[in-house]
Short mmCIF file of C-alpha atoms in Angstrom, two decimals:
data_model
loop_
_atom_site.label_atom_id
_atom_site.label_comp_id
_atom_site.label_asym_id
_atom_site.label_seq_id
_atom_site.Cartn_x
_atom_site.Cartn_y
_atom_site.Cartn_z
CA UNK T 387 -0.07 0.12 0.33
CA UNK T 388 1.54 3.35 -0.73
CA UNK T 389 2.07 6.12 1.91
CA UNK T 390 -0.96 8.38 2.00
CA UNK T 391 -0.59 12.08 1.44
CA UNK T 392 -3.97 13.76 3.16
CA UNK T 393 -4.55 17.20 2.48
CA UNK T 394 -6.62 19.78 4.22
CA UNK T 395 -8.22 22.23 1.24
CA UNK T 396 -8.89 25.61 2.62
CA UNK T 397 -5.96 28.08 3.74
CA UNK T 398 -3.69 24.98 2.73
CA UNK T 399 -4.44 24.65 -0.91
CA UNK T 400 -6.56 27.29 -1.83
CA UNK T 401 -6.77 31.11 -0.51
CA UNK T 402 -9.99 30.85 1.39
CA UNK T 403 -9.32 31.89 5.09
CA UNK T 404 -10.17 35.06 5.07
CA UNK T 405 -13.08 34.62 2.60
CA UNK T 406 -14.38 32.54 5.45
CA UNK T 407 -13.58 34.92 8.14
CA UNK T 408 -15.40 37.40 6.31
CA UNK T 409 -18.41 34.92 5.72
CA UNK T 410 -18.74 34.10 9.22
CA UNK T 411 -18.44 37.36 10.59
CA UNK T 412 -21.38 38.64 8.75
CA UNK T 413 -23.26 35.36 9.34
CA UNK T 414 -22.98 35.41 12.76
CA UNK T 415 -24.03 39.30 13.02
CA UNK T 416 -27.08 38.46 11.30
CA UNK T 417 -27.99 36.48 14.38
CA UNK T 418 -26.75 38.98 16.74
CA UNK T 419 -23.39 38.02 17.56
CA UNK T 420 -20.83 40.26 16.90
CA UNK T 421 -16.89 38.68 18.02
CA UNK T 422 -14.00 40.09 16.75
CA UNK T 423 -12.91 39.45 13.98
CA UNK T 424 -9.85 38.06 14.96
CA UNK T 425 -11.74 35.88 17.23
CA UNK T 426 -13.36 34.41 14.24
CA UNK T 427 -10.07 34.29 12.07
CA UNK T 428 -8.81 31.90 15.02
CA UNK T 429 -11.43 29.61 14.62
CA UNK T 430 -11.34 29.18 10.94
CA UNK T 431 -10.31 25.49 9.89
CA UNK T 432 -12.62 23.94 12.44
CA UNK T 433 -15.66 22.16 11.57
CA UNK T 434 -18.83 24.33 11.80
CA UNK T 435 -19.95 22.87 14.76
CA UNK T 436 -16.81 23.27 17.15
CA UNK T 437 -16.74 26.83 15.72
CA UNK T 438 -19.71 28.11 16.95
CA UNK T 439 -18.92 26.68 20.43
CA UNK T 440 -15.42 28.09 20.23
CA UNK T 441 -17.14 31.86 19.32
CA UNK T 442 -19.99 31.56 20.92
CA UNK T 443 -20.18 29.15 24.16
CA UNK T 444 -22.19 26.08 25.14
CA UNK T 445 -25.03 28.16 26.68
CA UNK T 446 -26.27 29.72 23.18
CA UNK T 447 -29.56 29.09 21.54
CA UNK T 448 -28.39 25.60 19.43
CA UNK T 449 -31.30 25.68 17.60
CA UNK T 450 -30.26 28.32 15.20
CA UNK T 451 -26.92 26.40 14.47
CA UNK T 452 -28.22 25.55 11.17
CA UNK T 453 -28.96 28.95 10.14
CA UNK T 454 -25.99 30.20 11.44
CA UNK T 455 -24.05 27.72 9.03
CA UNK T 456 -26.47 27.92 6.51
CA UNK T 457 -25.92 31.61 6.36
CA UNK T 458 -22.23 31.27 5.97
CA UNK T 459 -22.27 28.96 2.83
CA UNK T 460 -24.54 31.37 1.23
CA UNK T 461 -22.29 34.73 2.04
CA UNK T 462 -19.60 32.34 1.31
CA UNK T 463 -20.77 31.62 -2.24
CA UNK T 464 -20.18 35.26 -2.98
CA UNK T 465 -16.49 34.92 -3.22
CA UNK T 466 -16.16 31.83 -5.05
CA UNK T 467 -15.40 33.81 -8.05
CA UNK T 468 -11.89 35.47 -6.26
CA UNK T 469 -10.97 31.95 -5.03
CA UNK T 470 -7.94 30.79 -6.12
CA UNK T 471 -5.14 27.96 -5.20
CA UNK T 472 -2.17 29.23 -4.06
CA UNK T 473 0.84 28.80 -6.23
CA UNK T 474 2.30 25.40 -6.50
CA UNK T 475 -0.65 23.52 -4.91
CA UNK T 476 -1.13 21.46 -8.10
CA UNK T 477 2.10 20.95 -8.81
CA UNK T 478 2.68 19.54 -5.39
CA UNK T 479 -0.17 17.36 -5.92
CA UNK T 480 1.31 16.10 -8.84
CA UNK T 481 4.93 15.69 -7.75
CA UNK T 482 3.82 13.75 -4.81
CA UNK T 483 1.67 11.29 -6.69
CA UNK T 484 4.62 11.15 -9.05
CA UNK T 485 7.01 9.93 -6.28
CA UNK T 486 4.20 7.20 -5.18
CA UNK T 487 1.97 8.96 -2.94
CA UNK T 488 -1.41 8.70 -2.92
CA UNK T 489 -3.21 11.92 -2.89
CA UNK T 490 -6.66 12.66 -0.22
CA UNK T 491 -8.50 15.56 -0.03
CA UNK T 492 -9.92 16.17 3.66
CA UNK T 493 -12.16 19.26 3.63
CA UNK T 494 -14.33 20.50 6.30
CA UNK T 495 -16.44 21.65 3.51
CA UNK T 496 -19.67 20.01 2.51
CA UNK T 497 -19.34 17.54 -0.22
CA UNK T 498 -21.08 20.55 -2.65
CA UNK T 499 -18.57 22.88 -0.82
CA UNK T 500 -15.61 20.66 -1.89
CA UNK T 501 -16.90 20.14 -5.22
CA UNK T 502 -16.58 23.74 -5.94
CA UNK T 503 -13.12 23.75 -4.38
CA UNK T 504 -11.64 21.26 -6.60
CA UNK T 505 -13.11 22.99 -10.07
CA UNK T 506 -11.41 25.78 -8.88
CA UNK T 507 -7.89 23.64 -7.61
CA UNK T 508 -7.88 22.13 -11.37
CA UNK T 509 -5.71 18.97 -10.10
CA UNK T 510 -8.33 15.75 -9.92
CA UNK T 511 -5.58 14.15 -12.13
CA UNK T 512 -3.48 13.56 -8.91
CA UNK T 513 -6.32 13.14 -6.40
CA UNK T 514 -7.01 9.74 -5.53
CA UNK T 515 -9.70 9.95 -2.76
CA UNK T 516 -11.48 12.67 -0.77
CA UNK T 517 -13.66 12.94 2.27
CA UNK T 518 -15.41 16.04 3.83
CA UNK T 519 -17.71 17.05 6.44
CA UNK T 520 -20.67 15.20 4.98
CA UNK T 521 -18.56 12.27 6.28
CA UNK T 522 -18.30 12.96 9.90
CA UNK T 523 -19.72 13.82 12.57
CA UNK T 524 -18.02 16.33 14.30
CA UNK T 525 -15.13 18.36 12.67
CA UNK T 526 -11.60 19.68 13.24
CA UNK T 527 -10.01 19.65 15.50
CA UNK T 528 -11.67 16.12 16.32
CA UNK T 529 -9.96 13.86 14.90
CA UNK T 530 -12.85 12.11 12.64
CA UNK T 531 -12.15 13.62 9.30
CA UNK T 532 -8.65 12.28 9.26
CA UNK T 533 -9.74 9.27 10.57
CA UNK T 534 -12.12 9.23 7.52
CA UNK T 535 -9.44 9.86 5.07
CA UNK T 536 -7.30 7.44 6.42
CA UNK T 537 -10.43 4.74 5.86
CA UNK T 538 -10.89 6.38 2.37
CA UNK T 539 -7.05 6.10 1.52
CA UNK T 540 -6.84 2.69 2.73
CA UNK T 541 -3.82 3.75 4.83
CA UNK T 542 -2.92 2.74 8.66
CA UNK T 543 -1.89 5.89 10.66
CA UNK T 544 2.14 5.37 10.15
CA UNK T 545 1.48 5.29 6.38
CA UNK T 546 0.34 8.64 6.10
CA UNK T 547 1.06 12.37 6.61
CA UNK T 548 -1.81 15.37 6.88
CA UNK T 549 -0.81 18.81 5.32
CA UNK T 550 -2.40 21.48 6.63
CA UNK T 551 -2.66 25.28 7.90
CA UNK T 552 -4.17 25.68 11.21
CA UNK T 553 -3.89 24.17 14.97
CA UNK T 554 -6.85 22.58 14.79
CA UNK T 555 -5.41 20.78 11.57
CA UNK T 556 -2.65 19.85 13.56
CA UNK T 557 -4.57 18.81 16.49
CA UNK T 558 -7.23 16.77 14.39
CA UNK T 559 -3.68 14.58 13.03
CA UNK T 560 -2.62 14.12 16.19
CA UNK T 561 -5.63 12.59 17.86
CA UNK T 562 -5.80 10.36 14.77
CA UNK T 563 -2.03 9.20 15.56
CA UNK T 564 -0.69 11.00 12.06
CA UNK T 565 2.09 13.53 11.90
CA UNK T 566 1.37 16.54 10.69
CA UNK T 567 3.30 19.06 8.23
CA UNK T 568 2.17 23.19 8.21
CA UNK T 569 1.96 25.64 5.99
CA UNK T 570 1.68 29.62 7.08
CA UNK T 571 -0.78 30.40 4.27
CA UNK T 572 -3.92 30.67 6.39
CA UNK T 573 -2.92 33.21 8.36
CA UNK T 574 -1.82 31.01 11.78
CA UNK T 575 1.93 31.82 13.04
CA UNK T 576 4.80 29.53 12.83
CA UNK T 577 4.78 29.74 17.01
CA UNK T 578 0.76 28.29 17.43
CA UNK T 579 1.50 25.72 14.48
CA UNK T 580 4.59 24.59 16.11
CA UNK T 581 3.14 24.48 19.75
CA UNK T 582 0.34 22.16 18.20
CA UNK T 583 3.11 20.13 17.55
CA UNK T 584 3.34 20.13 13.23
CA UNK T 585 6.47 18.07 12.41
CA UNK T 586 7.74 20.91 9.74
CA UNK T 587 6.11 24.57 9.09
CA UNK T 588 6.38 26.11 5.37
CA UNK T 589 5.49 29.51 3.98
CA UNK T 590 3.10 27.97 1.61
CA UNK T 591 2.64 24.66 -0.76
CA UNK T 592 4.85 26.21 -3.09
CA UNK T 593 7.90 26.57 -0.60
CA UNK T 594 7.21 22.79 0.53
CA UNK T 595 7.10 21.99 -3.27
CA UNK T 596 10.24 23.69 -3.79
CA UNK T 597 12.04 22.24 -0.44
CA UNK T 598 10.44 18.93 -1.34
CA UNK T 599 13.58 17.30 -0.80
CA UNK T 600 14.45 17.99 2.52
CA UNK T 601 10.44 17.16 3.65
CA UNK T 602 9.23 13.97 5.36
CA UNK T 603 6.94 14.05 2.27
CA UNK T 604 10.26 13.59 0.27
CA UNK T 605 9.87 9.57 0.00
CA UNK T 606 6.80 7.67 0.32
CA UNK T 607 9.51 4.81 0.91
CA UNK T 608 11.20 6.19 3.52
CA UNK T 609 9.63 8.75 5.69
CA UNK T 610 9.58 8.54 9.32
CA UNK T 611 6.14 10.31 10.67
CA UNK T 612 7.43 11.32 14.23
CA UNK T 613 5.89 14.01 15.62
CA UNK T 614 8.58 17.16 16.78
#
């Protein structure tokens, strides 16, 4: 079984994190919630359920959660024409697959949202599998999505590396006993990612591609996924 490279999409392969921040800020305001935009950004990368817990607390009216999430999706849809992949995103996926990795997307988006992002990414020729929020009970930082990606790829935890951009990605991977390689392109600092136990931190996927030979992702037959 080839080793599996599991990829977050938002903020890792596509430049979407700040559009999500704006969409969530506006969605929450519709229901009278006004957390600071910086706090909203700090929750981006969580599953929608965890994001609302993080920002609003457990004492909120849970009956409005679905409406909040629906509003976010509708507001985010306005930005889809502006979405773009990070430089090197498609090239990294293709090079990893050429080297023998299987490529699995593991997105906190809905199935419909992931389909839209895959069209923007335009790298389906390098993607073997994909899983999304529709496939799990709990979003990141719970490990459910990483477990689902492992199951879809057919890999065991020791045969996989996860690539993400948030501490929530790193925590979700760790909860599934998978090592995480992180990038700074989602707006989280290196200290936060290192504190969450990311093995490596790169500026973005373009830099990761440029330095691939010195990364844990260099060779799927000889990598050692030990958390730093």
